[in-house]
Amino acid sequence: MADHAISDTVTIRVDRFRRWLPQLVAATAEIGCMDATELVAPCRIGWNIKLRAAIILAAVDVFGKSWSEIGRALGGRNHATMRHTYKTAERLAQHDAEFQKLSQLILAVAREIARRPAMTVEIEPELPL
């Protein structure tokens, strides 16, 4: 029987892609002076819609996320709603100065979130000898 080396620690790389969107939603809610639950709630107030639209623009541009992933992060909205909101956001970015500033700010936040290194967790298992 061959001897095998056993490591004292196990390093796990946490999937940062699963963290990015919730972090972006939380940061955007703070920018919009509201709670993240308000931002993802089924509300059609103009300010909430603009904030969600800016998140969608940033998520596609920086993270390359699918419509479904973005929809799940924004309260379980479907992919068609996300695609429609993205197209609306592109039009808003051309004609609405307030939205241009907002989307640039949220895009900068998304880039900062993406720049952070992946998180690693070290576990020291207690193995019976």
GROMACS .gro file of C-alpha atoms in nm:
model
  129
    1MET     CA    1   0.000   0.000   0.000
    2ALA     CA    2   0.144   0.337  -0.103
    3ASP     CA    3   0.179   0.626   0.136
    4HIS     CA    4  -0.034   0.928   0.051
    5ALA     CA    5   0.022   1.283   0.167
    6ILE     CA    6  -0.264   1.453   0.345
    7SER     CA    7  -0.281   1.830   0.346
    8ASP     CA    8  -0.334   2.012   0.677
    9THR     CA    9  -0.565   2.262   0.510
   10VAL     CA   10  -0.812   2.262   0.229
   11THR     CA   11  -0.847   2.581   0.026
   12ILE     CA   12  -1.183   2.647  -0.134
   13ARG     CA   13  -1.227   2.922  -0.389
   14VAL     CA   14  -1.566   3.079  -0.335
   15ASP     CA   15  -1.748   3.151  -0.659
   16ARG     CA   16  -1.741   3.529  -0.669
   17PHE     CA   17  -1.985   3.545  -0.957
   18ARG     CA   18  -2.265   3.446  -0.720
   19ARG     CA   19  -2.170   3.735  -0.490
   20TRP     CA   20  -2.139   4.009  -0.749
   21LEU     CA   21  -2.502   4.073  -0.830
   22PRO     CA   22  -2.627   4.080  -0.468
   23GLN     CA   23  -2.343   4.320  -0.382
   24LEU     CA   24  -2.434   4.542  -0.676
   25VAL     CA   25  -2.802   4.539  -0.575
   26ALA     CA   26  -2.711   4.633  -0.216
   27ALA     CA   27  -2.477   4.913  -0.329
   28THR     CA   28  -2.736   5.048  -0.573
   29ALA     CA   29  -3.003   5.047  -0.303
   30GLU     CA   30  -2.771   5.251  -0.084
   31ILE     CA   31  -2.712   5.496  -0.370
   32GLY     CA   32  -3.090   5.524  -0.413
   33CYS     CA   33  -3.140   5.580  -0.037
   34MET     CA   34  -3.352   5.270   0.009
   35ASP     CA   35  -3.335   4.917   0.139
   36ALA     CA   36  -3.236   4.641  -0.106
   37THR     CA   37  -3.570   4.468  -0.046
   38GLU     CA   38  -3.748   4.782  -0.169
   39LEU     CA   39  -3.534   4.785  -0.481
   40VAL     CA   40  -3.618   4.426  -0.579
   41ALA     CA   41  -3.985   4.449  -0.476
   42PRO     CA   42  -4.249   4.452  -0.752
   43CYS     CA   43  -4.274   4.830  -0.752
   44ARG     CA   44  -4.312   5.044  -1.063
   45ILE     CA   45  -4.211   5.379  -0.917
   46GLY     CA   46  -3.993   5.563  -1.168
   47TRP     CA   47  -3.689   5.595  -0.940
   48ASN     CA   48  -3.689   5.222  -0.861
   49ILE     CA   49  -3.718   5.139  -1.230
   50LYS     CA   50  -3.422   5.364  -1.313
   51LEU     CA   51  -3.211   5.204  -1.041
   52ARG     CA   52  -3.295   4.852  -1.162
   53ALA     CA   53  -3.227   4.954  -1.523
   54ALA     CA   54  -2.883   5.086  -1.424
   55ILE     CA   55  -2.810   4.757  -1.245
   56ILE     CA   56  -2.902   4.565  -1.559
   57LEU     CA   57  -2.673   4.780  -1.777
   58ALA     CA   58  -2.383   4.732  -1.535
   59ALA     CA   59  -2.444   4.359  -1.486
   60VAL     CA   60  -2.438   4.295  -1.860
   61ASP     CA   61  -2.141   4.524  -1.927
   62VAL     CA   62  -1.917   4.424  -1.637
   63PHE     CA   63  -2.025   4.077  -1.531
   64GLY     CA   64  -2.160   3.939  -1.858
   65LYS     CA   65  -2.455   3.786  -1.676
   66SER     CA   66  -2.749   3.616  -1.843
   67TRP     CA   67  -3.093   3.774  -1.837
   68SER     CA   68  -3.214   3.494  -1.608
   69GLU     CA   69  -2.934   3.545  -1.354
   70ILE     CA   70  -2.998   3.918  -1.345
   71GLY     CA   71  -3.372   3.860  -1.310
   72ARG     CA   72  -3.320   3.626  -1.015
   73ALA     CA   73  -3.102   3.887  -0.842
   74LEU     CA   74  -3.370   4.152  -0.898
   75GLY     CA   75  -3.651   3.975  -0.719
   76GLY     CA   76  -3.725   3.684  -0.951
   77ARG     CA   77  -3.811   3.879  -1.263
   78ASN     CA   78  -3.814   3.684  -1.589
   79HIS     CA   79  -3.559   3.709  -1.868
   80ALA     CA   80  -3.794   3.889  -2.108
   81THR     CA   81  -3.851   4.165  -1.853
   82MET     CA   82  -3.475   4.201  -1.810
   83ARG     CA   83  -3.414   4.223  -2.183
   84HIS     CA   84  -3.692   4.481  -2.226
   85THR     CA   85  -3.560   4.687  -1.934
   86TYR     CA   86  -3.209   4.671  -2.081
   87LYS     CA   87  -3.333   4.813  -2.412
   88THR     CA   88  -3.526   5.083  -2.225
   89ALA     CA   89  -3.212   5.164  -2.024
   90GLU     CA   90  -3.009   5.204  -2.342
   91ARG     CA   91  -3.263   5.457  -2.469
   92LEU     CA   92  -3.270   5.637  -2.133
   93ALA     CA   93  -2.891   5.661  -2.135
   94GLN     CA   94  -2.910   5.854  -2.462
   95HIS     CA   95  -3.174   6.108  -2.358
   96ASP     CA   96  -3.189   6.138  -1.978
   97ALA     CA   97  -2.898   6.326  -1.816
   98GLU     CA   98  -2.993   6.212  -1.464
   99PHE     CA   99  -2.999   5.848  -1.576
  100GLN     CA  100  -2.664   5.889  -1.753
  101LYS     CA  101  -2.503   6.005  -1.428
  102LEU     CA  102  -2.676   5.732  -1.229
  103SER     CA  103  -2.578   5.454  -1.468
  104GLN     CA  104  -2.216   5.575  -1.481
  105LEU     CA  105  -2.200   5.572  -1.101
  106ILE     CA  106  -2.346   5.221  -1.078
  107LEU     CA  107  -2.117   5.103  -1.358
  108ALA     CA  108  -1.817   5.232  -1.159
  109VAL     CA  109  -1.943   5.046  -0.851
  110ALA     CA  110  -1.985   4.726  -1.054
  111ARG     CA  111  -1.631   4.755  -1.189
  112GLU     CA  112  -1.499   4.799  -0.836
  113ILE     CA  113  -1.688   4.491  -0.718
  114ALA     CA  114  -1.550   4.290  -1.012
  115ARG     CA  115  -1.195   4.406  -0.937
  116ARG     CA  116  -1.195   4.253  -0.591
  117PRO     CA  117  -1.001   3.929  -0.566
  118ALA     CA  118  -1.181   3.599  -0.528
  119MET     CA  119  -1.234   3.501  -0.171
  120THR     CA  120  -1.063   3.189  -0.042
  121VAL     CA  121  -1.153   2.998   0.267
  122GLU     CA  122  -0.904   2.775   0.442
  123ILE     CA  123  -1.038   2.486   0.642
  124GLU     CA  124  -0.828   2.286   0.883
  125PRO     CA  125  -1.004   1.953   0.910
  126GLU     CA  126  -0.973   1.754   1.227
  127LEU     CA  127  -0.876   1.410   1.102
  128PRO     CA  128  -0.871   1.113   1.334
  129LEU     CA  129  -0.523   0.963   1.356
   0.00000   0.00000   0.00000
